[in-house]
Amino acid sequence: QVQLVESGGALVQPGGSLRLSCAVSGSIAGGYGMEWYAMAWYRQAPGKQRELVAGISSSGKTNYDESMKGRFTISRDNAKKSVFLQMNNVKSEDSAVYYCNAAPVGGGIYWGQGTQVTVSP
């Protein structure tokens, strides 16, 4: 089993910055660890559907939602078993619960419990 634990959510002012972290533990059958997983950050605001923020493949290729491109940066450190989301110039509409997601090769989807980000003056 794969476990994901997010951290770093906080109350931040508009225009500020925040760095979210996702600690990855466990492995899938065969002992395949994080280096074999595509990772992503999603977010869900009250009353809205969960949406993709950014993704990073096992080889390090990244993709972003267009509205967040240029402000957010996803990265991964397989040695530290962690994935990060650097959020810059945050806006009120970025307020949401942010979830870490892992998609191992061979199938399966894993989610963390989420971390709350609130952008407010």
Short mmCIF file of N, CA, C and O in Angstrom, two decimals:
data_model
loop_
_atom_site.label_atom_id
_atom_site.label_comp_id
_atom_site.label_asym_id
_atom_site.label_seq_id
_atom_site.Cartn_x
_atom_site.Cartn_y
_atom_site.Cartn_z
N GLN A 1 0.83 -1.20 0.00
CA GLN A 1 0.00 0.00 0.00
C GLN A 1 0.86 1.25 0.00
O GLN A 1 1.97 1.26 0.52
N VAL A 2 0.31 2.28 -0.60
CA VAL A 2 0.99 3.57 -0.67
C VAL A 2 0.26 4.55 0.22
O VAL A 2 -0.96 4.65 0.17
N GLN A 3 1.00 5.26 1.04
CA GLN A 3 0.42 6.29 1.90
C GLN A 3 0.97 7.65 1.50
O GLN A 3 2.17 7.79 1.23
N LEU A 4 0.08 8.62 1.49
CA LEU A 4 0.44 9.99 1.14
C LEU A 4 0.01 10.91 2.26
O LEU A 4 -1.15 10.85 2.70
N VAL A 5 0.92 11.76 2.71
CA VAL A 5 0.60 12.71 3.77
C VAL A 5 1.01 14.11 3.33
O VAL A 5 2.19 14.38 3.15
N GLU A 6 0.01 14.97 3.19
CA GLU A 6 0.28 16.35 2.79
C GLU A 6 0.54 17.22 4.00
O GLU A 6 0.05 16.95 5.10
N SER A 7 1.29 18.28 3.77
CA SER A 7 1.53 19.28 4.82
C SER A 7 1.85 20.61 4.15
O SER A 7 2.11 20.67 2.94
N GLY A 8 1.81 21.66 4.95
CA GLY A 8 2.18 22.97 4.46
C GLY A 8 1.03 23.92 4.21
O GLY A 8 1.24 25.10 3.95
N GLY A 9 -0.20 23.41 4.27
CA GLY A 9 -1.33 24.29 4.09
C GLY A 9 -1.41 25.33 5.20
O GLY A 9 -1.02 25.06 6.34
N ALA A 10 -1.90 26.51 4.85
CA ALA A 10 -1.94 27.59 5.83
C ALA A 10 -2.83 28.71 5.32
O ALA A 10 -3.35 28.67 4.20
N LEU A 11 -2.98 29.71 6.19
CA LEU A 11 -3.64 30.96 5.81
C LEU A 11 -2.55 31.87 5.24
O LEU A 11 -1.53 32.11 5.91
N VAL A 12 -2.77 32.39 4.04
CA VAL A 12 -1.78 33.24 3.40
C VAL A 12 -2.48 34.41 2.74
O VAL A 12 -3.63 34.29 2.30
N GLN A 13 -1.81 35.53 2.70
CA GLN A 13 -2.40 36.72 2.09
C GLN A 13 -2.31 36.67 0.57
O GLN A 13 -1.38 36.04 0.02
N PRO A 14 -3.21 37.32 -0.12
CA PRO A 14 -3.11 37.41 -1.59
C PRO A 14 -1.76 37.96 -2.00
O PRO A 14 -1.25 38.90 -1.39
N GLY A 15 -1.18 37.35 -3.03
CA GLY A 15 0.14 37.75 -3.48
C GLY A 15 1.27 37.04 -2.77
O GLY A 15 2.43 37.17 -3.19
N GLY A 16 0.95 36.30 -1.74
CA GLY A 16 1.97 35.60 -0.98
C GLY A 16 2.36 34.27 -1.61
O GLY A 16 1.90 33.91 -2.70
N SER A 17 3.21 33.54 -0.89
CA SER A 17 3.71 32.26 -1.37
C SER A 17 3.52 31.19 -0.32
O SER A 17 3.45 31.48 0.89
N LEU A 18 3.47 29.96 -0.80
CA LEU A 18 3.28 28.82 0.08
C LEU A 18 3.91 27.60 -0.59
O LEU A 18 3.88 27.50 -1.83
N ARG A 19 4.45 26.70 0.20
CA ARG A 19 5.01 25.47 -0.34
C ARG A 19 4.35 24.28 0.33
O ARG A 19 4.45 24.11 1.55
N LEU A 20 3.68 23.48 -0.47
CA LEU A 20 3.06 22.26 0.03
C LEU A 20 3.99 21.08 -0.18
O LEU A 20 4.74 21.03 -1.16
N SER A 21 3.92 20.15 0.76
CA SER A 21 4.73 18.93 0.66
C SER A 21 3.84 17.71 0.76
O SER A 21 2.81 17.73 1.43
N CYS A 22 4.28 16.66 0.12
CA CYS A 22 3.58 15.38 0.19
C CYS A 22 4.62 14.30 0.45
O CYS A 22 5.51 14.08 -0.38
N ALA A 23 4.51 13.66 1.60
CA ALA A 23 5.42 12.57 1.95
C ALA A 23 4.83 11.26 1.48
O ALA A 23 3.66 10.95 1.78
N VAL A 24 5.62 10.49 0.78
CA VAL A 24 5.18 9.22 0.19
C VAL A 24 5.83 8.07 0.92
O VAL A 24 7.05 8.05 1.11
N SER A 25 5.03 7.12 1.34
CA SER A 25 5.58 5.93 1.99
C SER A 25 4.87 4.70 1.46
O SER A 25 3.83 4.78 0.81
N GLY A 26 5.45 3.54 1.78
CA GLY A 26 4.88 2.29 1.30
C GLY A 26 5.29 2.02 -0.14
O GLY A 26 6.07 2.75 -0.74
N SER A 27 4.73 0.98 -0.68
CA SER A 27 5.02 0.61 -2.06
C SER A 27 3.91 -0.27 -2.58
O SER A 27 3.09 -0.79 -1.83
N ILE A 28 3.89 -0.42 -3.89
CA ILE A 28 2.91 -1.31 -4.50
C ILE A 28 3.51 -2.71 -4.57
O ILE A 28 4.68 -2.92 -4.25
N ALA A 29 2.71 -3.66 -5.01
CA ALA A 29 3.16 -5.04 -5.14
C ALA A 29 4.42 -5.10 -6.00
O ALA A 29 4.51 -4.44 -7.02
N GLY A 30 5.39 -5.88 -5.53
CA GLY A 30 6.65 -5.97 -6.23
C GLY A 30 7.70 -5.04 -5.65
O GLY A 30 8.86 -5.06 -6.07
N GLY A 31 7.27 -4.21 -4.67
CA GLY A 31 8.21 -3.32 -4.02
C GLY A 31 8.54 -2.07 -4.80
O GLY A 31 9.55 -1.41 -4.51
N TYR A 32 7.71 -1.72 -5.78
CA TYR A 32 7.98 -0.54 -6.59
C TYR A 32 7.66 0.72 -5.79
O TYR A 32 6.52 0.94 -5.37
N GLY A 33 8.63 1.54 -5.59
CA GLY A 33 8.48 2.76 -4.80
C GLY A 33 8.16 3.96 -5.65
O GLY A 33 7.84 3.86 -6.84
N MET A 34 8.29 5.12 -5.02
CA MET A 34 7.83 6.38 -5.61
C MET A 34 8.41 6.67 -6.98
O MET A 34 7.77 7.32 -7.80
N GLU A 35 9.62 6.20 -7.24
CA GLU A 35 10.25 6.53 -8.53
C GLU A 35 9.46 5.95 -9.71
O GLU A 35 9.67 6.34 -10.85
N TRP A 36 8.56 5.04 -9.40
CA TRP A 36 7.72 4.42 -10.42
C TRP A 36 6.34 5.04 -10.53
O TRP A 36 5.48 4.52 -11.23
N TYR A 37 6.11 6.13 -9.80
CA TYR A 37 4.78 6.72 -9.77
C TYR A 37 4.74 8.07 -10.49
O TYR A 37 5.65 8.89 -10.32
N ALA A 38 3.66 8.30 -11.22
CA ALA A 38 3.32 9.66 -11.60
C ALA A 38 2.66 10.29 -10.39
O ALA A 38 1.86 9.65 -9.71
N MET A 39 3.00 11.54 -10.12
CA MET A 39 2.46 12.24 -8.96
C MET A 39 1.73 13.49 -9.40
O MET A 39 2.02 14.06 -10.46
N ALA A 40 0.80 13.93 -8.59
CA ALA A 40 0.04 15.11 -8.96
C ALA A 40 -0.53 15.79 -7.72
O ALA A 40 -0.64 15.18 -6.66
N TRP A 41 -0.86 17.04 -7.89
CA TRP A 41 -1.62 17.80 -6.90
C TRP A 41 -2.97 18.15 -7.51
O TRP A 41 -3.04 18.62 -8.66
N TYR A 42 -4.00 17.92 -6.72
CA TYR A 42 -5.36 18.32 -7.07
C TYR A 42 -5.84 19.27 -5.98
O TYR A 42 -5.27 19.34 -4.90
N ARG A 43 -6.93 19.96 -6.27
CA ARG A 43 -7.54 20.80 -5.24
C ARG A 43 -9.06 20.75 -5.38
O ARG A 43 -9.60 20.48 -6.45
N GLN A 44 -9.71 21.01 -4.26
CA GLN A 44 -11.17 21.04 -4.24
C GLN A 44 -11.63 22.16 -3.35
O GLN A 44 -11.34 22.16 -2.14
N ALA A 45 -12.35 23.10 -3.94
CA ALA A 45 -12.94 24.20 -3.18
C ALA A 45 -14.37 23.82 -2.81
O ALA A 45 -14.98 22.96 -3.45
N PRO A 46 -14.93 24.43 -1.77
CA PRO A 46 -16.30 24.11 -1.35
C PRO A 46 -17.28 24.26 -2.49
O PRO A 46 -17.28 25.28 -3.20
N GLY A 47 -18.10 23.25 -2.69
CA GLY A 47 -19.12 23.30 -3.72
C GLY A 47 -18.62 23.08 -5.13
O GLY A 47 -19.39 23.18 -6.09
N LYS A 48 -17.34 22.76 -5.27
CA LYS A 48 -16.78 22.55 -6.61
C LYS A 48 -16.18 21.16 -6.72
O LYS A 48 -15.91 20.49 -5.73
N GLN A 49 -15.98 20.75 -7.97
CA GLN A 49 -15.38 19.45 -8.21
C GLN A 49 -13.86 19.52 -7.97
O GLN A 49 -13.24 20.57 -8.09
N ARG A 50 -13.31 18.37 -7.67
CA ARG A 50 -11.86 18.29 -7.52
C ARG A 50 -11.23 18.50 -8.90
O ARG A 50 -11.69 17.95 -9.90
N GLU A 51 -10.17 19.31 -8.94
CA GLU A 51 -9.54 19.63 -10.21
C GLU A 51 -8.03 19.44 -10.13
O GLU A 51 -7.42 19.61 -9.07
N LEU A 52 -7.45 19.12 -11.28
CA LEU A 52 -6.00 18.95 -11.36
C LEU A 52 -5.31 20.30 -11.28
O LEU A 52 -5.68 21.24 -11.97
N VAL A 53 -4.29 20.38 -10.44
CA VAL A 53 -3.46 21.58 -10.34
C VAL A 53 -2.20 21.39 -11.18
O VAL A 53 -1.90 22.21 -12.05
N ALA A 54 -1.48 20.32 -10.92
CA ALA A 54 -0.23 20.05 -11.62
C ALA A 54 0.13 18.59 -11.47
O ALA A 54 -0.23 17.95 -10.48
N GLY A 55 0.83 18.08 -12.47
CA GLY A 55 1.27 16.70 -12.43
C GLY A 55 2.74 16.59 -12.82
O GLY A 55 3.28 17.47 -13.51
N ILE A 56 3.38 15.52 -12.36
CA ILE A 56 4.77 15.27 -12.73
C ILE A 56 4.94 13.77 -12.93
O ILE A 56 4.57 12.98 -12.07
N SER A 57 5.48 13.42 -14.07
CA SER A 57 5.63 12.00 -14.40
C SER A 57 6.82 11.41 -13.65
O SER A 57 7.60 12.12 -13.01
N SER A 58 6.97 10.10 -13.77
CA SER A 58 8.09 9.43 -13.12
C SER A 58 9.43 9.91 -13.70
O SER A 58 10.45 9.85 -13.02
N SER A 59 9.40 10.41 -14.93
CA SER A 59 10.63 10.91 -15.56
C SER A 59 10.84 12.40 -15.33
O SER A 59 11.84 12.96 -15.78
N GLY A 60 9.88 13.04 -14.65
CA GLY A 60 10.04 14.45 -14.32
C GLY A 60 9.33 15.43 -15.24
O GLY A 60 9.43 16.64 -15.05
N LYS A 61 8.59 14.92 -16.20
CA LYS A 61 7.85 15.81 -17.09
C LYS A 61 6.65 16.38 -16.34
O LYS A 61 5.94 15.64 -15.67
N THR A 62 6.45 17.69 -16.49
CA THR A 62 5.39 18.35 -15.73
C THR A 62 4.27 18.84 -16.63
O THR A 62 4.46 19.10 -17.83
N ASN A 63 3.10 18.99 -16.04
CA ASN A 63 1.97 19.60 -16.73
C ASN A 63 1.16 20.38 -15.70
O ASN A 63 1.13 20.02 -14.51
N TYR A 64 0.52 21.44 -16.15
CA TYR A 64 -0.21 22.33 -15.26
C TYR A 64 -1.55 22.72 -15.83
O TYR A 64 -1.72 22.82 -17.06
N ASP A 65 -2.49 23.00 -14.93
CA ASP A 65 -3.70 23.67 -15.36
C ASP A 65 -3.29 25.05 -15.84
O ASP A 65 -2.44 25.72 -15.23
N GLU A 66 -3.91 25.49 -16.93
CA GLU A 66 -3.50 26.75 -17.56
C GLU A 66 -3.62 27.94 -16.60
O GLU A 66 -2.81 28.86 -16.64
N SER A 67 -4.62 27.92 -15.73
CA SER A 67 -4.84 29.06 -14.85
C SER A 67 -3.76 29.17 -13.77
O SER A 67 -3.62 30.22 -13.14
N MET A 68 -3.00 28.11 -13.58
CA MET A 68 -1.99 28.10 -12.54
C MET A 68 -0.57 28.08 -13.11
O MET A 68 0.39 28.25 -12.37
N LYS A 69 -0.49 27.90 -14.40
CA LYS A 69 0.81 27.85 -15.05
C LYS A 69 1.52 29.19 -14.85
O LYS A 69 0.94 30.25 -15.03
N GLY A 70 2.79 29.13 -14.46
CA GLY A 70 3.55 30.35 -14.22
C GLY A 70 3.52 30.81 -12.78
O GLY A 70 4.38 31.58 -12.36
N ARG A 71 2.54 30.36 -12.03
CA ARG A 71 2.46 30.72 -10.60
C ARG A 71 2.83 29.54 -9.71
O ARG A 71 3.41 29.72 -8.64
N PHE A 72 2.47 28.34 -10.15
CA PHE A 72 2.72 27.14 -9.34
C PHE A 72 3.81 26.30 -10.01
O PHE A 72 3.90 26.24 -11.23
N THR A 73 4.59 25.63 -9.18
CA THR A 73 5.63 24.74 -9.68
C THR A 73 5.59 23.43 -8.91
O THR A 73 5.68 23.43 -7.67
N ILE A 74 5.47 22.33 -9.63
CA ILE A 74 5.51 21.02 -9.00
C ILE A 74 6.91 20.44 -9.17
O ILE A 74 7.56 20.63 -10.20
N SER A 75 7.36 19.74 -8.13
CA SER A 75 8.66 19.10 -8.21
C SER A 75 8.62 17.82 -7.37
O SER A 75 7.70 17.64 -6.56
N ARG A 76 9.61 16.99 -7.57
CA ARG A 76 9.67 15.75 -6.81
C ARG A 76 11.10 15.46 -6.42
O ARG A 76 12.04 15.82 -7.14
N ASP A 77 11.25 14.79 -5.30
CA ASP A 77 12.56 14.34 -4.82
C ASP A 77 12.39 12.88 -4.42
O ASP A 77 11.92 12.58 -3.31
N ASN A 78 12.74 11.99 -5.33
CA ASN A 78 12.52 10.57 -5.07
C ASN A 78 13.37 10.08 -3.88
O ASN A 78 12.94 9.20 -3.14
N ALA A 79 14.55 10.64 -3.72
CA ALA A 79 15.41 10.23 -2.61
C ALA A 79 14.78 10.57 -1.26
O ALA A 79 14.90 9.81 -0.30
N LYS A 80 14.06 11.71 -1.23
CA LYS A 80 13.38 12.12 0.00
C LYS A 80 11.94 11.63 0.04
O LYS A 80 11.21 11.93 0.98
N LYS A 81 11.53 10.91 -1.00
CA LYS A 81 10.17 10.38 -1.09
C LYS A 81 9.15 11.49 -0.87
O LYS A 81 8.22 11.36 -0.05
N SER A 82 9.32 12.56 -1.60
CA SER A 82 8.44 13.71 -1.43
C SER A 82 8.13 14.39 -2.76
O SER A 82 8.92 14.33 -3.71
N VAL A 83 6.97 15.00 -2.77
CA VAL A 83 6.54 15.83 -3.90
C VAL A 83 6.16 17.19 -3.33
O VAL A 83 5.63 17.28 -2.22
N PHE A 84 6.44 18.22 -4.10
CA PHE A 84 6.23 19.58 -3.60
C PHE A 84 5.38 20.39 -4.58
O PHE A 84 5.39 20.13 -5.79
N LEU A 85 4.69 21.36 -4.04
CA LEU A 85 3.99 22.33 -4.87
C LEU A 85 4.34 23.72 -4.34
O LEU A 85 3.92 24.08 -3.25
N GLN A 86 5.11 24.44 -5.12
CA GLN A 86 5.43 25.82 -4.78
C GLN A 86 4.37 26.71 -5.39
O GLN A 86 4.14 26.69 -6.60
N MET A 87 3.72 27.48 -4.52
CA MET A 87 2.63 28.35 -4.94
C MET A 87 3.06 29.79 -4.74
O MET A 87 3.34 30.21 -3.62
N ASN A 88 3.12 30.55 -5.81
CA ASN A 88 3.50 31.96 -5.75
C ASN A 88 2.34 32.83 -6.22
O ASN A 88 1.49 32.39 -6.98
N ASN A 89 2.36 34.07 -5.76
CA ASN A 89 1.34 35.04 -6.17
C ASN A 89 -0.06 34.43 -6.04
O ASN A 89 -0.86 34.46 -6.98
N VAL A 90 -0.34 33.91 -4.87
CA VAL A 90 -1.63 33.22 -4.68
C VAL A 90 -2.79 34.22 -4.72
O VAL A 90 -2.63 35.41 -4.40
N LYS A 91 -3.93 33.69 -5.12
CA LYS A 91 -5.14 34.50 -5.25
C LYS A 91 -6.23 33.88 -4.37
O LYS A 91 -6.15 32.72 -3.99
N SER A 92 -7.27 34.66 -4.12
CA SER A 92 -8.35 34.15 -3.27
C SER A 92 -8.97 32.89 -3.86
O SER A 92 -9.37 31.99 -3.12
N GLU A 93 -9.01 32.81 -5.18
CA GLU A 93 -9.60 31.63 -5.82
C GLU A 93 -8.73 30.39 -5.69
O GLU A 93 -9.13 29.30 -6.10
N ASP A 94 -7.53 30.52 -5.16
CA ASP A 94 -6.68 29.36 -4.90
C ASP A 94 -7.04 28.68 -3.57
O ASP A 94 -6.50 27.62 -3.27
N SER A 95 -7.92 29.29 -2.81
CA SER A 95 -8.35 28.68 -1.55
C SER A 95 -9.06 27.36 -1.81
O SER A 95 -10.01 27.31 -2.60
N ALA A 96 -8.58 26.32 -1.17
CA ALA A 96 -9.13 24.98 -1.40
C ALA A 96 -8.39 23.99 -0.51
O ALA A 96 -7.38 24.34 0.12
N VAL A 97 -8.90 22.78 -0.48
CA VAL A 97 -8.14 21.68 0.10
C VAL A 97 -7.30 21.09 -1.03
O VAL A 97 -7.83 20.78 -2.11
N TYR A 98 -6.01 20.96 -0.79
CA TYR A 98 -5.08 20.44 -1.79
C TYR A 98 -4.74 19.00 -1.46
O TYR A 98 -4.35 18.68 -0.33
N TYR A 99 -4.87 18.14 -2.47
CA TYR A 99 -4.66 16.72 -2.31
C TYR A 99 -3.48 16.24 -3.14
O TYR A 99 -3.32 16.62 -4.31
N CYS A 100 -2.70 15.36 -2.57
CA CYS A 100 -1.62 14.70 -3.27
C CYS A 100 -2.16 13.40 -3.86
O CYS A 100 -2.99 12.72 -3.24
N ASN A 101 -1.68 13.08 -5.05
CA ASN A 101 -2.19 11.92 -5.78
C ASN A 101 -1.00 11.14 -6.33
O ASN A 101 -0.05 11.72 -6.84
N ALA A 102 -1.08 9.82 -6.24
CA ALA A 102 -0.05 8.95 -6.81
C ALA A 102 -0.69 7.95 -7.75
O ALA A 102 -1.72 7.33 -7.40
N ALA A 103 -0.08 7.79 -8.91
CA ALA A 103 -0.56 6.84 -9.90
C ALA A 103 0.61 5.95 -10.31
O ALA A 103 1.40 6.29 -11.19
N PRO A 104 0.76 4.81 -9.64
CA PRO A 104 1.88 3.92 -9.95
C PRO A 104 1.75 3.29 -11.33
O PRO A 104 0.63 3.11 -11.83
N VAL A 105 2.87 2.96 -11.92
CA VAL A 105 2.83 2.19 -13.15
C VAL A 105 2.15 0.86 -12.85
O VAL A 105 2.30 0.30 -11.79
N GLY A 106 1.36 0.39 -13.78
CA GLY A 106 0.64 -0.86 -13.57
C GLY A 106 -0.73 -0.66 -12.99
O GLY A 106 -1.50 -1.61 -12.86
N GLY A 107 -1.08 0.58 -12.65
CA GLY A 107 -2.43 0.85 -12.21
C GLY A 107 -2.58 1.20 -10.75
O GLY A 107 -1.67 1.03 -9.96
N GLY A 108 -3.77 1.67 -10.40
CA GLY A 108 -4.07 2.07 -9.03
C GLY A 108 -3.94 3.57 -8.87
O GLY A 108 -3.15 4.22 -9.56
N ILE A 109 -4.72 4.10 -7.96
CA ILE A 109 -4.69 5.53 -7.64
C ILE A 109 -4.71 5.66 -6.13
O ILE A 109 -5.50 4.99 -5.45
N TYR A 110 -3.86 6.54 -5.62
CA TYR A 110 -3.80 6.76 -4.19
C TYR A 110 -3.96 8.25 -3.91
O TYR A 110 -3.46 9.09 -4.67
N TRP A 111 -4.63 8.54 -2.79
CA TRP A 111 -4.88 9.92 -2.39
C TRP A 111 -4.43 10.14 -0.95
O TRP A 111 -4.55 9.26 -0.10
N GLY A 112 -4.01 11.36 -0.69
CA GLY A 112 -3.77 11.77 0.68
C GLY A 112 -5.04 12.34 1.27
O GLY A 112 -6.09 12.39 0.62
N GLN A 113 -4.95 12.80 2.52
CA GLN A 113 -6.11 13.33 3.22
C GLN A 113 -6.35 14.80 2.93
O GLN A 113 -7.41 15.32 3.23
N GLY A 114 -5.37 15.47 2.37
CA GLY A 114 -5.53 16.86 2.00
C GLY A 114 -4.97 17.84 3.02
O GLY A 114 -4.83 17.51 4.21
N THR A 115 -4.67 19.02 2.53
CA THR A 115 -4.21 20.11 3.40
C THR A 115 -4.90 21.39 2.95
O THR A 115 -5.01 21.66 1.76
N GLN A 116 -5.36 22.16 3.93
CA GLN A 116 -6.18 23.34 3.64
C GLN A 116 -5.30 24.55 3.32
O GLN A 116 -4.40 24.90 4.10
N VAL A 117 -5.61 25.19 2.21
CA VAL A 117 -4.98 26.46 1.86
C VAL A 117 -6.07 27.53 1.82
O VAL A 117 -7.07 27.36 1.12
N THR A 118 -5.88 28.58 2.58
CA THR A 118 -6.83 29.68 2.61
C THR A 118 -6.09 30.97 2.26
O THR A 118 -5.11 31.32 2.92
N VAL A 119 -6.58 31.64 1.23
CA VAL A 119 -5.98 32.89 0.80
C VAL A 119 -6.93 34.02 1.17
O VAL A 119 -8.05 34.09 0.64
N SER A 120 -6.50 34.86 2.08
CA SER A 120 -7.36 35.92 2.58
C SER A 120 -6.51 37.05 3.14
O SER A 120 -5.46 36.80 3.71
N PRO A 121 -7.00 38.30 2.99
CA PRO A 121 -6.22 39.43 3.54
C PRO A 121 -6.07 39.34 5.05
O PRO A 121 -6.94 38.83 5.74
#
